[in-house]
Amino acid sequence: MPDFEYIGYAAGILTTIAFLPQAWQVFRSRSTGDISLTWAITMIAGVFLWLCYGFTKNSMPMMLANSITLLLLGIILWYKIRYR
Amino acid sequence: MPDFEYIGYAAGILTTIAFLPQAWQVFRSRSTGDISLTWAITMIAGVFLWLCYGFTKNSMPMMLANSITLLLLGIILWYKIRYR
């Protein structure tokens, strides 16, 4: 693995970790009143496209980080629609 | 420009747009009580590393999107420290 791929993994771990408390809070409280639906949908579309772009760049850090973030955003959106 | 670079630009536009209302709200209200300092610092470190990674991949969409997001996060962190 080229050295700079580690930068990508470190980046992916940090931006994914930053999302975890938000997903966890929504999961526990089932309360999503302060979360914008527009934000959630825009982020899902954006992160999905970053994931596709990661495939075209053959970048494992981008594929992994964006898959997990997409999953977390999916959970948030699910609760947003289910318990708003 | 290869076709798939457009996917990167579309991704960057979406995830950057998703950040704008948050930065704008902090800028207008000067109120950051509900924003986690840990989140802001983790995101800044992560987005900075994505920016470095974008350079190693020679990816213009990653450089542009992460630069602008870093600037927006910087504004949020500045207000967080200044007006908390």
PDB file of N, CA and C in Angstrom, chain A residues 4-15 17-19 34 39 42-43 45-47 49-50 52-53 56-62 65-66, chain B residues 4-15 17-19 34 39 42-43 45-47 49-50 52-53 56-62 65-66:
ATOM      1  N   PHE A   4       0.753   7.242   1.072  1.00  0.00           N
ATOM      2  CA  PHE A   4      -0.291   8.264   1.171  1.00  0.00           C
ATOM      3  C   PHE A   4      -1.686   7.674   1.362  1.00  0.00           C
ATOM      4  N   GLU A   5      -1.838   6.368   1.112  1.00  0.00           N
ATOM      5  CA  GLU A   5      -3.142   5.759   1.381  1.00  0.00           C
ATOM      6  C   GLU A   5      -3.477   5.840   2.879  1.00  0.00           C
ATOM      7  N   TYR A   6      -2.420   5.836   3.728  1.00  0.00           N
ATOM      8  CA  TYR A   6      -2.658   5.966   5.170  1.00  0.00           C
ATOM      9  C   TYR A   6      -3.316   7.307   5.504  1.00  0.00           C
ATOM     10  N   ILE A   7      -2.945   8.352   4.751  1.00  0.00           N
ATOM     11  CA  ILE A   7      -3.586   9.666   4.958  1.00  0.00           C
ATOM     12  C   ILE A   7      -5.085   9.533   4.705  1.00  0.00           C
ATOM     13  N   GLY A   8      -5.441   8.822   3.632  1.00  0.00           N
ATOM     14  CA  GLY A   8      -6.854   8.619   3.327  1.00  0.00           C
ATOM     15  C   GLY A   8      -7.580   7.858   4.427  1.00  0.00           C
ATOM     16  N   TYR A   9      -6.934   6.801   4.957  1.00  0.00           N
ATOM     17  CA  TYR A   9      -7.565   6.039   6.035  1.00  0.00           C
ATOM     18  C   TYR A   9      -7.738   6.898   7.281  1.00  0.00           C
ATOM     19  N   ALA A  10      -6.703   7.679   7.637  1.00  0.00           N
ATOM     20  CA  ALA A  10      -6.796   8.560   8.812  1.00  0.00           C
ATOM     21  C   ALA A  10      -7.926   9.573   8.610  1.00  0.00           C
ATOM     22  N   ALA A  11      -8.009  10.137   7.401  1.00  0.00           N
ATOM     23  CA  ALA A  11      -9.068  11.100   7.089  1.00  0.00           C
ATOM     24  C   ALA A  11     -10.444  10.442   7.242  1.00  0.00           C
ATOM     25  N   GLY A  12     -10.578   9.248   6.675  1.00  0.00           N
ATOM     26  CA  GLY A  12     -11.861   8.541   6.718  1.00  0.00           C
ATOM     27  C   GLY A  12     -12.278   8.202   8.139  1.00  0.00           C
ATOM     28  N   ILE A  13     -11.311   7.768   8.955  1.00  0.00           N
ATOM     29  CA  ILE A  13     -11.624   7.431  10.341  1.00  0.00           C
ATOM     30  C   ILE A  13     -12.125   8.676  11.079  1.00  0.00           C
ATOM     31  N   LEU A  14     -11.458   9.806  10.888  1.00  0.00           N
ATOM     32  CA  LEU A  14     -11.844  11.029  11.598  1.00  0.00           C
ATOM     33  C   LEU A  14     -13.234  11.527  11.191  1.00  0.00           C
ATOM     34  N   THR A  15     -13.483  11.645   9.867  1.00  0.00           N
ATOM     35  CA  THR A  15     -14.781  12.195   9.464  1.00  0.00           C
ATOM     36  C   THR A  15     -15.914  11.209   9.755  1.00  0.00           C
ATOM     37  N   ILE A  17     -15.839   9.080  12.488  1.00  0.00           N
ATOM     38  CA  ILE A  17     -15.987   9.203  13.940  1.00  0.00           C
ATOM     39  C   ILE A  17     -16.822  10.432  14.295  1.00  0.00           C
ATOM     40  N   ALA A  18     -16.611  11.536  13.568  1.00  0.00           N
ATOM     41  CA  ALA A  18     -17.336  12.774  13.848  1.00  0.00           C
ATOM     42  C   ALA A  18     -18.841  12.575  13.691  1.00  0.00           C
ATOM     43  N   PHE A  19     -19.248  11.627  12.849  1.00  0.00           N
ATOM     44  CA  PHE A  19     -20.658  11.349  12.606  1.00  0.00           C
ATOM     45  C   PHE A  19     -21.287  10.444  13.659  1.00  0.00           C
ATOM     46  N   ASP A  34     -34.489  18.496  15.534  1.00  0.00           N
ATOM     47  CA  ASP A  34     -33.518  19.549  15.219  1.00  0.00           C
ATOM     48  C   ASP A  34     -32.655  19.211  14.011  1.00  0.00           C
ATOM     49  N   TRP A  39     -30.856  18.724   4.879  1.00  0.00           N
ATOM     50  CA  TRP A  39     -29.452  18.393   5.160  1.00  0.00           C
ATOM     51  C   TRP A  39     -29.219  16.894   4.961  1.00  0.00           C
ATOM     52  N   THR A  42     -29.434  15.894   1.217  1.00  0.00           N
ATOM     53  CA  THR A  42     -28.292  16.431   0.467  1.00  0.00           C
ATOM     54  C   THR A  42     -27.025  15.646   0.801  1.00  0.00           C
ATOM     55  N   MET A  43     -26.813  15.362   2.095  1.00  0.00           N
ATOM     56  CA  MET A  43     -25.622  14.616   2.504  1.00  0.00           C
ATOM     57  C   MET A  43     -25.632  13.203   1.933  1.00  0.00           C
ATOM     58  N   ALA A  45     -27.076  12.117  -0.809  1.00  0.00           N
ATOM     59  CA  ALA A  45     -26.761  12.192  -2.240  1.00  0.00           C
ATOM     60  C   ALA A  45     -25.269  12.475  -2.436  1.00  0.00           C
ATOM     61  N   GLY A  46     -24.720  13.416  -1.659  1.00  0.00           N
ATOM     62  CA  GLY A  46     -23.313  13.783  -1.792  1.00  0.00           C
ATOM     63  C   GLY A  46     -22.381  12.646  -1.429  1.00  0.00           C
ATOM     64  N   VAL A  47     -22.637  12.006  -0.297  1.00  0.00           N
ATOM     65  CA  VAL A  47     -21.760  10.916   0.149  1.00  0.00           C
ATOM     66  C   VAL A  47     -21.862   9.725  -0.807  1.00  0.00           C
ATOM     67  N   LEU A  49     -22.339   9.960  -4.019  1.00  0.00           N
ATOM     68  CA  LEU A  49     -21.510  10.306  -5.181  1.00  0.00           C
ATOM     69  C   LEU A  49     -20.016  10.225  -4.849  1.00  0.00           C
ATOM     70  N   TRP A  50     -19.613  10.620  -3.619  1.00  0.00           N
ATOM     71  CA  TRP A  50     -18.210  10.443  -3.209  1.00  0.00           C
ATOM     72  C   TRP A  50     -17.829   8.964  -3.232  1.00  0.00           C
ATOM     73  N   CYS A  52     -19.162   6.644  -5.233  1.00  0.00           N
ATOM     74  CA  CYS A  52     -18.974   6.293  -6.651  1.00  0.00           C
ATOM     75  C   CYS A  52     -17.635   6.822  -7.154  1.00  0.00           C
ATOM     76  N   TYR A  53     -17.318   8.064  -6.785  1.00  0.00           N
ATOM     77  CA  TYR A  53     -16.061   8.669  -7.206  1.00  0.00           C
ATOM     78  C   TYR A  53     -14.869   7.884  -6.652  1.00  0.00           C
ATOM     79  N   THR A  56     -14.211   5.059  -8.915  1.00  0.00           N
ATOM     80  CA  THR A  56     -13.521   5.430 -10.159  1.00  0.00           C
ATOM     81  C   THR A  56     -12.043   5.713  -9.890  1.00  0.00           C
ATOM     82  N   LYS A  57     -11.723   6.179  -8.678  1.00  0.00           N
ATOM     83  CA  LYS A  57     -10.329   6.451  -8.317  1.00  0.00           C
ATOM     84  C   LYS A  57      -9.656   5.209  -7.736  1.00  0.00           C
ATOM     85  N   ASN A  58     -10.441   4.143  -7.608  1.00  0.00           N
ATOM     86  CA  ASN A  58      -9.924   2.903  -7.033  1.00  0.00           C
ATOM     87  C   ASN A  58      -9.296   3.161  -5.657  1.00  0.00           C
ATOM     88  N   SER A  59     -10.000   3.983  -4.860  1.00  0.00           N
ATOM     89  CA  SER A  59      -9.470   4.397  -3.564  1.00  0.00           C
ATOM     90  C   SER A  59     -10.193   3.678  -2.428  1.00  0.00           C
ATOM     91  N   MET A  60      -9.507   2.719  -1.811  1.00  0.00           N
ATOM     92  CA  MET A  60     -10.111   1.949  -0.730  1.00  0.00           C
ATOM     93  C   MET A  60     -10.558   2.824   0.453  1.00  0.00           C
ATOM     94  N   PRO A  61      -9.739   3.812   0.901  1.00  0.00           N
ATOM     95  CA  PRO A  61     -10.205   4.658   2.009  1.00  0.00           C
ATOM     96  C   PRO A  61     -11.522   5.367   1.681  1.00  0.00           C
ATOM     97  N   MET A  62     -11.662   5.861   0.454  1.00  0.00           N
ATOM     98  CA  MET A  62     -12.898   6.567   0.087  1.00  0.00           C
ATOM     99  C   MET A  62     -14.087   5.613   0.042  1.00  0.00           C
ATOM    100  N   ALA A  65     -14.805   4.629   3.952  1.00  0.00           N
ATOM    101  CA  ALA A  65     -15.313   5.731   4.779  1.00  0.00           C
ATOM    102  C   ALA A  65     -16.697   6.170   4.306  1.00  0.00           C
ATOM    103  N   ASN A  66     -16.876   6.294   2.987  1.00  0.00           N
ATOM    104  CA  ASN A  66     -18.165   6.774   2.491  1.00  0.00           C
ATOM    105  C   ASN A  66     -19.262   5.724   2.638  1.00  0.00           C
TER     106      ASN A  66
ATOM    107  N   PHE B   4     -15.609  10.817 -15.199  1.00  0.00           N
ATOM    108  CA  PHE B   4     -15.912  10.534 -13.801  1.00  0.00           C
ATOM    109  C   PHE B   4     -15.493  11.666 -12.867  1.00  0.00           C
ATOM    110  N   GLU B   5     -14.684  12.623 -13.368  1.00  0.00           N
ATOM    111  CA  GLU B   5     -14.367  13.786 -12.525  1.00  0.00           C
ATOM    112  C   GLU B   5     -15.628  14.591 -12.215  1.00  0.00           C
ATOM    113  N   TYR B   6     -16.604  14.540 -13.135  1.00  0.00           N
ATOM    114  CA  TYR B   6     -17.866  15.249 -12.894  1.00  0.00           C
ATOM    115  C   TYR B   6     -18.586  14.685 -11.671  1.00  0.00           C
ATOM    116  N   ILE B   7     -18.467  13.359 -11.477  1.00  0.00           N
ATOM    117  CA  ILE B   7     -19.071  12.740 -10.287  1.00  0.00           C
ATOM    118  C   ILE B   7     -18.463  13.368  -9.031  1.00  0.00           C
ATOM    119  N   GLY B   8     -17.135  13.547  -9.040  1.00  0.00           N
ATOM    120  CA  GLY B   8     -16.460  14.162  -7.908  1.00  0.00           C
ATOM    121  C   GLY B   8     -16.924  15.585  -7.663  1.00  0.00           C
ATOM    122  N   TYR B   9     -17.069  16.357  -8.751  1.00  0.00           N
ATOM    123  CA  TYR B   9     -17.540  17.731  -8.591  1.00  0.00           C
ATOM    124  C   TYR B   9     -18.962  17.767  -8.036  1.00  0.00           C
ATOM    125  N   ALA B  10     -19.833  16.907  -8.566  1.00  0.00           N
ATOM    126  CA  ALA B  10     -21.223  16.861  -8.076  1.00  0.00           C
ATOM    127  C   ALA B  10     -21.219  16.485  -6.592  1.00  0.00           C
ATOM    128  N   ALA B  11     -20.400  15.491  -6.215  1.00  0.00           N
ATOM    129  CA  ALA B  11     -20.304  15.074  -4.812  1.00  0.00           C
ATOM    130  C   ALA B  11     -19.844  16.239  -3.946  1.00  0.00           C
ATOM    131  N   GLY B  12     -18.795  16.936  -4.388  1.00  0.00           N
ATOM    132  CA  GLY B  12     -18.235  18.042  -3.625  1.00  0.00           C
ATOM    133  C   GLY B  12     -19.225  19.179  -3.450  1.00  0.00           C
ATOM    134  N   ILE B  13     -19.971  19.476  -4.529  1.00  0.00           N
ATOM    135  CA  ILE B  13     -20.966  20.553  -4.449  1.00  0.00           C
ATOM    136  C   ILE B  13     -22.031  20.188  -3.407  1.00  0.00           C
ATOM    137  N   LEU B  14     -22.502  18.932  -3.435  1.00  0.00           N
ATOM    138  CA  LEU B  14     -23.571  18.524  -2.514  1.00  0.00           C
ATOM    139  C   LEU B  14     -23.114  18.552  -1.056  1.00  0.00           C
ATOM    140  N   THR B  15     -21.958  17.925  -0.750  1.00  0.00           N
ATOM    141  CA  THR B  15     -21.551  17.866   0.660  1.00  0.00           C
ATOM    142  C   THR B  15     -21.120  19.251   1.164  1.00  0.00           C
ATOM    143  N   ILE B  17     -22.580  22.160   0.011  1.00  0.00           N
ATOM    144  CA  ILE B  17     -23.871  22.847   0.173  1.00  0.00           C
ATOM    145  C   ILE B  17     -24.525  22.453   1.493  1.00  0.00           C
ATOM    146  N   ALA B  18     -24.398  21.180   1.861  1.00  0.00           N
ATOM    147  CA  ALA B  18     -25.026  20.691   3.095  1.00  0.00           C
ATOM    148  C   ALA B  18     -24.458  21.416   4.318  1.00  0.00           C
ATOM    149  N   PHE B  19     -23.229  21.910   4.213  1.00  0.00           N
ATOM    150  CA  PHE B  19     -22.579  22.611   5.318  1.00  0.00           C
ATOM    151  C   PHE B  19     -22.955  24.082   5.407  1.00  0.00           C
ATOM    152  N   ASP B  34     -25.090  24.630  20.828  1.00  0.00           N
ATOM    153  CA  ASP B  34     -25.498  23.258  20.506  1.00  0.00           C
ATOM    154  C   ASP B  34     -24.484  22.546  19.624  1.00  0.00           C
ATOM    155  N   TRP B  39     -16.722  17.658  17.926  1.00  0.00           N
ATOM    156  CA  TRP B  39     -17.137  17.439  16.546  1.00  0.00           C
ATOM    157  C   TRP B  39     -16.373  18.370  15.613  1.00  0.00           C
ATOM    158  N   THR B  42     -12.633  17.389  15.375  1.00  0.00           N
ATOM    159  CA  THR B  42     -12.486  16.122  14.647  1.00  0.00           C
ATOM    160  C   THR B  42     -12.718  16.334  13.151  1.00  0.00           C
ATOM    161  N   MET B  43     -13.764  17.092  12.816  1.00  0.00           N
ATOM    162  CA  MET B  43     -14.069  17.336  11.399  1.00  0.00           C
ATOM    163  C   MET B  43     -12.955  18.130  10.722  1.00  0.00           C
ATOM    164  N   ALA B  45      -9.758  18.234  11.503  1.00  0.00           N
ATOM    165  CA  ALA B  45      -8.616  17.336  11.290  1.00  0.00           C
ATOM    166  C   ALA B  45      -8.906  16.390  10.125  1.00  0.00           C
ATOM    167  N   GLY B  46     -10.117  15.812  10.095  1.00  0.00           N
ATOM    168  CA  GLY B  46     -10.476  14.854   9.048  1.00  0.00           C
ATOM    169  C   GLY B  46     -10.514  15.495   7.676  1.00  0.00           C
ATOM    170  N   VAL B  47     -11.163  16.648   7.563  1.00  0.00           N
ATOM    171  CA  VAL B  47     -11.286  17.307   6.258  1.00  0.00           C
ATOM    172  C   VAL B  47      -9.917  17.789   5.783  1.00  0.00           C
ATOM    173  N   LEU B  49      -7.103  16.251   6.363  1.00  0.00           N
ATOM    174  CA  LEU B  49      -6.437  15.061   5.820  1.00  0.00           C
ATOM    175  C   LEU B  49      -7.026  14.640   4.470  1.00  0.00           C
ATOM    176  N   TRP B  50      -8.358  14.774   4.305  1.00  0.00           N
ATOM    177  CA  TRP B  50      -8.949  14.493   2.984  1.00  0.00           C
ATOM    178  C   TRP B  50      -8.367  15.429   1.937  1.00  0.00           C
ATOM    179  N   CYS B  52      -5.325  16.790   1.986  1.00  0.00           N
ATOM    180  CA  CYS B  52      -3.975  16.278   1.674  1.00  0.00           C
ATOM    181  C   CYS B  52      -4.073  15.059   0.760  1.00  0.00           C
ATOM    182  N   TYR B  53      -5.001  14.163   1.088  1.00  0.00           N
ATOM    183  CA  TYR B  53      -5.193  12.952   0.290  1.00  0.00           C
ATOM    184  C   TYR B  53      -5.597  13.309  -1.141  1.00  0.00           C
ATOM    185  N   THR B  56      -2.550  14.067  -3.052  1.00  0.00           N
ATOM    186  CA  THR B  56      -1.790  12.874  -3.458  1.00  0.00           C
ATOM    187  C   THR B  56      -2.469  12.161  -4.621  1.00  0.00           C
ATOM    188  N   LYS B  57      -3.809  12.258  -4.691  1.00  0.00           N
ATOM    189  CA  LYS B  57      -4.559  11.617  -5.779  1.00  0.00           C
ATOM    190  C   LYS B  57      -4.684  12.551  -6.977  1.00  0.00           C
ATOM    191  N   ASN B  58      -4.155  13.765  -6.827  1.00  0.00           N
ATOM    192  CA  ASN B  58      -4.247  14.773  -7.882  1.00  0.00           C
ATOM    193  C   ASN B  58      -5.704  14.963  -8.317  1.00  0.00           C
ATOM    194  N   SER B  59      -6.597  15.024  -7.319  1.00  0.00           N
ATOM    195  CA  SER B  59      -8.030  15.118  -7.587  1.00  0.00           C
ATOM    196  C   SER B  59      -8.527  16.523  -7.325  1.00  0.00           C
ATOM    197  N   MET B  60      -8.799  17.274  -8.405  1.00  0.00           N
ATOM    198  CA  MET B  60      -9.267  18.646  -8.274  1.00  0.00           C
ATOM    199  C   MET B  60     -10.583  18.751  -7.476  1.00  0.00           C
ATOM    200  N   PRO B  61     -11.586  17.858  -7.732  1.00  0.00           N
ATOM    201  CA  PRO B  61     -12.819  17.967  -6.916  1.00  0.00           C
ATOM    202  C   PRO B  61     -12.530  17.837  -5.419  1.00  0.00           C
ATOM    203  N   MET B  62     -11.643  16.916  -5.029  1.00  0.00           N
ATOM    204  CA  MET B  62     -11.344  16.739  -3.602  1.00  0.00           C
ATOM    205  C   MET B  62     -10.630  17.958  -3.033  1.00  0.00           C
ATOM    206  N   ALA B  65     -13.447  20.930  -2.938  1.00  0.00           N
ATOM    207  CA  ALA B  65     -14.534  20.712  -1.966  1.00  0.00           C
ATOM    208  C   ALA B  65     -14.003  20.746  -0.537  1.00  0.00           C
ATOM    209  N   ASN B  66     -12.853  20.085  -0.312  1.00  0.00           N
ATOM    210  CA  ASN B  66     -12.332  20.038   1.059  1.00  0.00           C
ATOM    211  C   ASN B  66     -11.761  21.383   1.506  1.00  0.00           C
TER     212      ASN B  66
END
